[in-house]
CSV table of C-alpha atoms in Angstrom, one decimal:
chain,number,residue,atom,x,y,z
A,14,UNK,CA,20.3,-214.6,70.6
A,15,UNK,CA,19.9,-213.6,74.2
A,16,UNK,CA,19.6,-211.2,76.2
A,17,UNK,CA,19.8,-209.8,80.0
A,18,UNK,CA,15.5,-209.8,79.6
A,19,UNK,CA,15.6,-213.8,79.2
A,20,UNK,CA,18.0,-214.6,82.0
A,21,UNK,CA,16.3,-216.0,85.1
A,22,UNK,CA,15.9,-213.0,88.1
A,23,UNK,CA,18.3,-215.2,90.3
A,24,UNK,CA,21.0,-214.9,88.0
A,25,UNK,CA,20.8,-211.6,86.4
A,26,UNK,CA,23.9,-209.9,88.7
A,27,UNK,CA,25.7,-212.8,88.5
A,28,UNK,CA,29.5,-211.9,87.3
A,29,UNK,CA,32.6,-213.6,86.5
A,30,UNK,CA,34.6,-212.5,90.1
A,31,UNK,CA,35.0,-213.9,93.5
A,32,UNK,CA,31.6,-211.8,94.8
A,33,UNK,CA,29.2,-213.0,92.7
A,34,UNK,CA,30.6,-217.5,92.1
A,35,UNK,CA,28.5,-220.3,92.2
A,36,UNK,CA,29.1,-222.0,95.7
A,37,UNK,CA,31.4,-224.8,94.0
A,38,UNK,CA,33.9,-222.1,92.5
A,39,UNK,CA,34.1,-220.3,95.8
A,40,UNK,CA,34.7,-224.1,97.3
A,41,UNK,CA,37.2,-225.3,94.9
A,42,UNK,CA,39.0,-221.9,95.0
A,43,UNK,CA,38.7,-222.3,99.3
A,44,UNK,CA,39.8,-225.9,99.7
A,45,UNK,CA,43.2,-224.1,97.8
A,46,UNK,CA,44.0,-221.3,99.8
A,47,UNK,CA,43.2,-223.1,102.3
A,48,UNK,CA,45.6,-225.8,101.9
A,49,UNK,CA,47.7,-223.6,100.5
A,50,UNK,CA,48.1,-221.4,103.9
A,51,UNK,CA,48.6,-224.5,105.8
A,52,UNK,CA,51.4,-225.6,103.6
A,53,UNK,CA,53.1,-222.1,104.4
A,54,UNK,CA,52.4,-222.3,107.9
A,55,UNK,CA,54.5,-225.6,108.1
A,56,UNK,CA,57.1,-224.0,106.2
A,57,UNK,CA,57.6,-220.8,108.8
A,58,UNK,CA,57.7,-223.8,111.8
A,59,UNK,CA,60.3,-226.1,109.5
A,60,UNK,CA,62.6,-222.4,109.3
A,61,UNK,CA,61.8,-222.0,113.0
A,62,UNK,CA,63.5,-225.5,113.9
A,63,UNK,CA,66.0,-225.7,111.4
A,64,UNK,CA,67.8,-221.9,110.0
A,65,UNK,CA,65.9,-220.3,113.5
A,66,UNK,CA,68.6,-222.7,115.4
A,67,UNK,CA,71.5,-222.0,113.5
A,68,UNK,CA,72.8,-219.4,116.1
A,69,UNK,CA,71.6,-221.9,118.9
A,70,UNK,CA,68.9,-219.6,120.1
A,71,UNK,CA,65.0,-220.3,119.1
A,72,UNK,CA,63.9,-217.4,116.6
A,73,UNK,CA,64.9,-216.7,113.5
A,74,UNK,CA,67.8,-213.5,113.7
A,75,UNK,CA,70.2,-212.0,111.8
A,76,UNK,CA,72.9,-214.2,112.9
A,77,UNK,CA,70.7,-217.2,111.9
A,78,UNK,CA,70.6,-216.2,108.7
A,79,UNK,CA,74.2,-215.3,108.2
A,80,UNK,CA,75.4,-218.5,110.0
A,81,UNK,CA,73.1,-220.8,107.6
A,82,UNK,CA,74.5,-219.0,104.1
A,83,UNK,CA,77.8,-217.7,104.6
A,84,UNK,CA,78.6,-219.8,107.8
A,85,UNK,CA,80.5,-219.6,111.8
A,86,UNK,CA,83.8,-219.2,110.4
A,87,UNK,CA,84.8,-219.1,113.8
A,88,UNK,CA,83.6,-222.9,115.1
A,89,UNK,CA,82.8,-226.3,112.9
A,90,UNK,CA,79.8,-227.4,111.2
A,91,UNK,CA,79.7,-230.2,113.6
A,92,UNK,CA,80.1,-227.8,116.4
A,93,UNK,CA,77.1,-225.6,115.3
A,94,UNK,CA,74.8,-228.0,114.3
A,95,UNK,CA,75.0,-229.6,117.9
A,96,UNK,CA,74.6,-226.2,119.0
A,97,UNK,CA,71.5,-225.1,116.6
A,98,UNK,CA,69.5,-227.5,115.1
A,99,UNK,CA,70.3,-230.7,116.8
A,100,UNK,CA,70.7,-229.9,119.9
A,101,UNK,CA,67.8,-232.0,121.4
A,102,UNK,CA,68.6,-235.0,119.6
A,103,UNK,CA,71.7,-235.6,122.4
A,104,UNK,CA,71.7,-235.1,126.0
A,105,UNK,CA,73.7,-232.2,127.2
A,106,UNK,CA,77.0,-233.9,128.6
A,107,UNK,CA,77.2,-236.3,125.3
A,108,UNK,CA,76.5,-233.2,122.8
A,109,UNK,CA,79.4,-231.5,124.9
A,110,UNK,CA,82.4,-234.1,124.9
A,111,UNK,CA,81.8,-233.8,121.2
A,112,UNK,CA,82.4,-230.2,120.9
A,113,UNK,CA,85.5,-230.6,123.2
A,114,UNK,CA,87.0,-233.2,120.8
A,115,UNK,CA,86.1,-230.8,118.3
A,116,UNK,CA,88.1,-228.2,119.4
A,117,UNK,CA,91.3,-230.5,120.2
A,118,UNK,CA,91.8,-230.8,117.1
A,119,UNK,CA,88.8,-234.0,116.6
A,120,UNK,CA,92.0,-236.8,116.3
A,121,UNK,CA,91.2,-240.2,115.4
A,122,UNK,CA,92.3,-242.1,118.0
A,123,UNK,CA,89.9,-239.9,120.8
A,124,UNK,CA,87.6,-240.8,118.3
A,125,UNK,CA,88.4,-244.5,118.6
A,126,UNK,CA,88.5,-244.6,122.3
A,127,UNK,CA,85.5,-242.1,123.2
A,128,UNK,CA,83.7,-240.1,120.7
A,129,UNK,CA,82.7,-243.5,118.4
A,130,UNK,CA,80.3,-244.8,121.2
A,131,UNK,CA,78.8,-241.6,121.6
A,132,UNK,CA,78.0,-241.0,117.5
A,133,UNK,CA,76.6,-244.6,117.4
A,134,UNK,CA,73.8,-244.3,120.4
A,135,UNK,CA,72.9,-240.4,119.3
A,136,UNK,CA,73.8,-239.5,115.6
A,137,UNK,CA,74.0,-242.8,113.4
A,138,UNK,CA,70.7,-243.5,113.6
A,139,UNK,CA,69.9,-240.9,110.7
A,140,UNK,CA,73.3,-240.2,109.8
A,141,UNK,CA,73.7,-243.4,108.1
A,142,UNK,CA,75.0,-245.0,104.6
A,143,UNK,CA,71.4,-245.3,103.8
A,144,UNK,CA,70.0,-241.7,104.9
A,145,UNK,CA,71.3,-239.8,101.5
A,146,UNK,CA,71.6,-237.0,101.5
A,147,UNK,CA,72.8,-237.2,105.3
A,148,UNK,CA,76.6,-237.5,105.7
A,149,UNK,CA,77.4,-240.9,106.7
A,150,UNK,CA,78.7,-240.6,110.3
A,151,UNK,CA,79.9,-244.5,111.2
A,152,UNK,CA,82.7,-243.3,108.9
A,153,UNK,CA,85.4,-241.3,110.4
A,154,UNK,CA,86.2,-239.2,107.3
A,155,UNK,CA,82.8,-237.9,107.5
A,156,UNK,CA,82.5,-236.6,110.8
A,157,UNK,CA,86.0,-235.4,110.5
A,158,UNK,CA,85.2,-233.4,107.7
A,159,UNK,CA,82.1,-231.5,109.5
A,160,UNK,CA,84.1,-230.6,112.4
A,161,UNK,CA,86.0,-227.9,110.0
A,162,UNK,CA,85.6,-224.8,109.7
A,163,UNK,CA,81.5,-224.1,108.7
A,164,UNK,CA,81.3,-222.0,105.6
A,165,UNK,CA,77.2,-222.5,105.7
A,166,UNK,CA,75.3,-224.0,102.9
A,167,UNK,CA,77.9,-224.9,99.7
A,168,UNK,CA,77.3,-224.3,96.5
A,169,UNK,CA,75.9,-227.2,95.8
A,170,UNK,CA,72.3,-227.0,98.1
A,171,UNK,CA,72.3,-223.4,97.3
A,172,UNK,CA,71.5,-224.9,93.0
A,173,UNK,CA,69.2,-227.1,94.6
A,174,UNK,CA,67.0,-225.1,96.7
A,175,UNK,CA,67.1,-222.4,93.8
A,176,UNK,CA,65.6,-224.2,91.3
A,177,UNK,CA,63.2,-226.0,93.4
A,178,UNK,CA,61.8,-222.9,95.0
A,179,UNK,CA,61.8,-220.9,91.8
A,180,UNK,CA,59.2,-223.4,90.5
A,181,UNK,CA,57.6,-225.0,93.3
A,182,UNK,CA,56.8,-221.2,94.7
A,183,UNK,CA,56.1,-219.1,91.3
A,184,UNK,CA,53.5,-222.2,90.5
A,185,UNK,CA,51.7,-221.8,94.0
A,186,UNK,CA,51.5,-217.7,93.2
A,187,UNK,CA,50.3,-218.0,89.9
A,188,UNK,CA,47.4,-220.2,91.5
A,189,UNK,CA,46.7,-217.5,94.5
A,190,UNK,CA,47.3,-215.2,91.9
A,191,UNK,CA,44.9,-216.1,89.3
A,192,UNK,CA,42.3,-216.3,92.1
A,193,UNK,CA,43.1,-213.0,93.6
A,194,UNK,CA,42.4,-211.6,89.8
A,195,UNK,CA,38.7,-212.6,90.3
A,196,UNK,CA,38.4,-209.9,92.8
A,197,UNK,CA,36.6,-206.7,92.6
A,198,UNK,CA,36.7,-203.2,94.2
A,199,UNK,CA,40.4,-203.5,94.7
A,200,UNK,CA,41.9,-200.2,93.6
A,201,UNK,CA,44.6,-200.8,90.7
A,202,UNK,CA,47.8,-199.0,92.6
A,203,UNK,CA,46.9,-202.4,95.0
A,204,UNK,CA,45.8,-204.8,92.9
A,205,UNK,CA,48.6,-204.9,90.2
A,206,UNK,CA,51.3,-204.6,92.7
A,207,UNK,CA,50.1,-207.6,94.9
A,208,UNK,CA,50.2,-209.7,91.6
A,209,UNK,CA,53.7,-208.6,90.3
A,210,UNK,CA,55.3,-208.7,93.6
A,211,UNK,CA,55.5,-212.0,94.9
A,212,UNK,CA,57.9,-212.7,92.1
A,213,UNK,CA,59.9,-210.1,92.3
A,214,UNK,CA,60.3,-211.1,96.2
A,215,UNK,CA,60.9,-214.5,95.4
A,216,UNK,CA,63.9,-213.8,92.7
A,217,UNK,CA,65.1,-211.3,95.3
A,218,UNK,CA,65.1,-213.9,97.5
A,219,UNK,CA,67.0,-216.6,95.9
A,220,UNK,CA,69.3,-213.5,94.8
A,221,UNK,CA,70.1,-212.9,98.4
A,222,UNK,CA,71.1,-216.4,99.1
A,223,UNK,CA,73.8,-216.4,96.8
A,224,UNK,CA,75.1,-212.9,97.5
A,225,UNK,CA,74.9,-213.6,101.5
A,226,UNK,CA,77.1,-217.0,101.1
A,227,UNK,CA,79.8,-214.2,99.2
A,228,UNK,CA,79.6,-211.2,101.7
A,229,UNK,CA,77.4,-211.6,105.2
A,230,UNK,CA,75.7,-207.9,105.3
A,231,UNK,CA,73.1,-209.3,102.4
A,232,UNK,CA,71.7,-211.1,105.1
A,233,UNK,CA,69.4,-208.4,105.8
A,234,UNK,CA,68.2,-208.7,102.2
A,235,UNK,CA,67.1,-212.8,103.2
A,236,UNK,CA,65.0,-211.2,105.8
A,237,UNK,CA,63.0,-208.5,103.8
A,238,UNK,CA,62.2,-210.4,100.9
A,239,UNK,CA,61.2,-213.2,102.7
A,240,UNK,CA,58.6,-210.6,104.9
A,241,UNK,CA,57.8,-209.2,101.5
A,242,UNK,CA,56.4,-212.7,100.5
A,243,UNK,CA,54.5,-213.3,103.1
A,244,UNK,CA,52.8,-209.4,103.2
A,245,UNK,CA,52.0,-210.3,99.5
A,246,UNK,CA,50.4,-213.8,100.3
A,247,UNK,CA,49.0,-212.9,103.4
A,248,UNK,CA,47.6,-209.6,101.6
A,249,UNK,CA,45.9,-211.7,98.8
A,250,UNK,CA,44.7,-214.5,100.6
A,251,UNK,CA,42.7,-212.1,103.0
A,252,UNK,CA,41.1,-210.5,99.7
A,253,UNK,CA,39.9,-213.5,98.2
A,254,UNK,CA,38.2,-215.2,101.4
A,255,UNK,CA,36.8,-211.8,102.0
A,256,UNK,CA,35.3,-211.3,99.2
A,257,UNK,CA,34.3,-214.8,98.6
A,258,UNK,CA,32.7,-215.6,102.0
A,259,UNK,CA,31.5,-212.3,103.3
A,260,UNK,CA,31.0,-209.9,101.1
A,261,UNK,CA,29.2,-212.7,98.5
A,262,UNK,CA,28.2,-215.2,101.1
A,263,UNK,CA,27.1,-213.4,104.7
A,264,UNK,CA,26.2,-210.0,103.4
A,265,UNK,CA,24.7,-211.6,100.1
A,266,UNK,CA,26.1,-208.8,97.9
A,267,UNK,CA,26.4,-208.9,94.0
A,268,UNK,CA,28.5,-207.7,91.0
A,269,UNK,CA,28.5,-208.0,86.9
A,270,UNK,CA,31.6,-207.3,86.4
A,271,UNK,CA,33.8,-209.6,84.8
A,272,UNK,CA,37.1,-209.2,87.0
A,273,UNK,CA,39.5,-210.2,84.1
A,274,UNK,CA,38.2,-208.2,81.6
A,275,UNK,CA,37.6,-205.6,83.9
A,276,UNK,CA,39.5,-203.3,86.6
């Protein structure tokens, strides 16, 4: 059987956590986060462009989040979508003889005579029978149904995006996760938390959806857990490549501890 004497000098302190893996762990483990980062990047710049316009302004705000769950009770769907998020896919004047339409009460026969044309050259080229899950707007019916009241996202999108971001998201953190266990030196009261708390987050997350599309002041409640999912990535991604790439790669330090096994 043997024995730390019959183990080759080079790979005596070798141990089972991010410090002291072979260069193709530390690689593999890399090309992840990585990727993974990138991936959430994109995500922050498709909220940006699409909830960060719901109020019209760039930035993501209070009122962006409250307009996107619970909805403008005050204006139409149609009215702040031209407003928010697609308001630079129509020129200013065009985008505007909607809204008035809208707001006189969005009759069929103005839409015959003037609003038609208008929808054809700037909206129907997405918003067409073929662009599911798009509303179809060459159809009347459709476009008269958006210029109602907007009570934000229905019931509906809100089951959808649950349960795809419930296991889409807990898979990518149990990956980060699982590499963020290799690491060493990380106290406990740090270490544990920054596991455990990207789920909690996330169901608090999908929680405050729900509950901001009843009563508006949980909006607040969109905006923290989705800061506390980013602290906890943001936190763990940091360790790893740290400990990975500098303290294992540029300052050539060691460890035997196996990091699962071992705190």
């Amino acid at each position: 059987m043997s024995s730390d004497c019959n183990i080759p000098a080079k790979y005596a302190y070798k141990g089972a956590n991010l410090i002291s893996f072979g260069t193709s762990i530390k690689l593999l483990f890399t090309g992840y986060l990585v990727t993974i980062a990138a991936g959430y990047l994109m995500a922050l710049i498709q909220i940006l462009f699409t909830h960060g316009m719901a109020d019209g302004k760039f930035g993501l705000s209070l009122d962006d989040v409250v307009y996107s769950y619970y909805g403008d009770r005050s204006g139409s769907v149609l009215e702040s979508k031209l407003n928010g998020s697609m308001k630079f896919n129509a020129p200013e004047q065009e985008r505007f003889k909607i809204v008035q339409w809208v707001r006189d009460g969005a009759s069929e026969a103005e839409y015959r005579s003037n609003i038609k044309p208008v929808i054809d050259r700037n909206c129907v080229t997405c918003h067409n029978a073929g662009a599911s899950p798009l509303p179809d707007f060459s159809k009347f019916e459709n476009l008269k149904k958006v210029s109602e009241s907007s009570e934000g996202a229905t019931f509906q999108s809100l089951t959808r995006l649950s349960h795809i971001h419930l296991f889409g998201i807990s898979f990518i953190f149990m990956f980060v996760g699982i590499i963020f266990s290799f690491s060493t030196d990380v106290p406990c009261k740090y270490k544990y938390p920054a596991i455990v708390m990207p789920y909690l987050f996330l169901l608090i997350d999908i929680a405050s959806w729900w509950l901001t599309k009843l009563n508006p002041h949980f909006a607040w409640l969109v905006i923290i857990a989705g800061a506390g999912l980013g602290v906890s990535f943001a936190f763990m991604w940091t360790v790893s490549m740290y400990q990975m790439w500098i303290l294992g790669g540029i300052l050539k330090q060691s460890d035997r501890r196996n990091a699962v096994l071992r705190d």
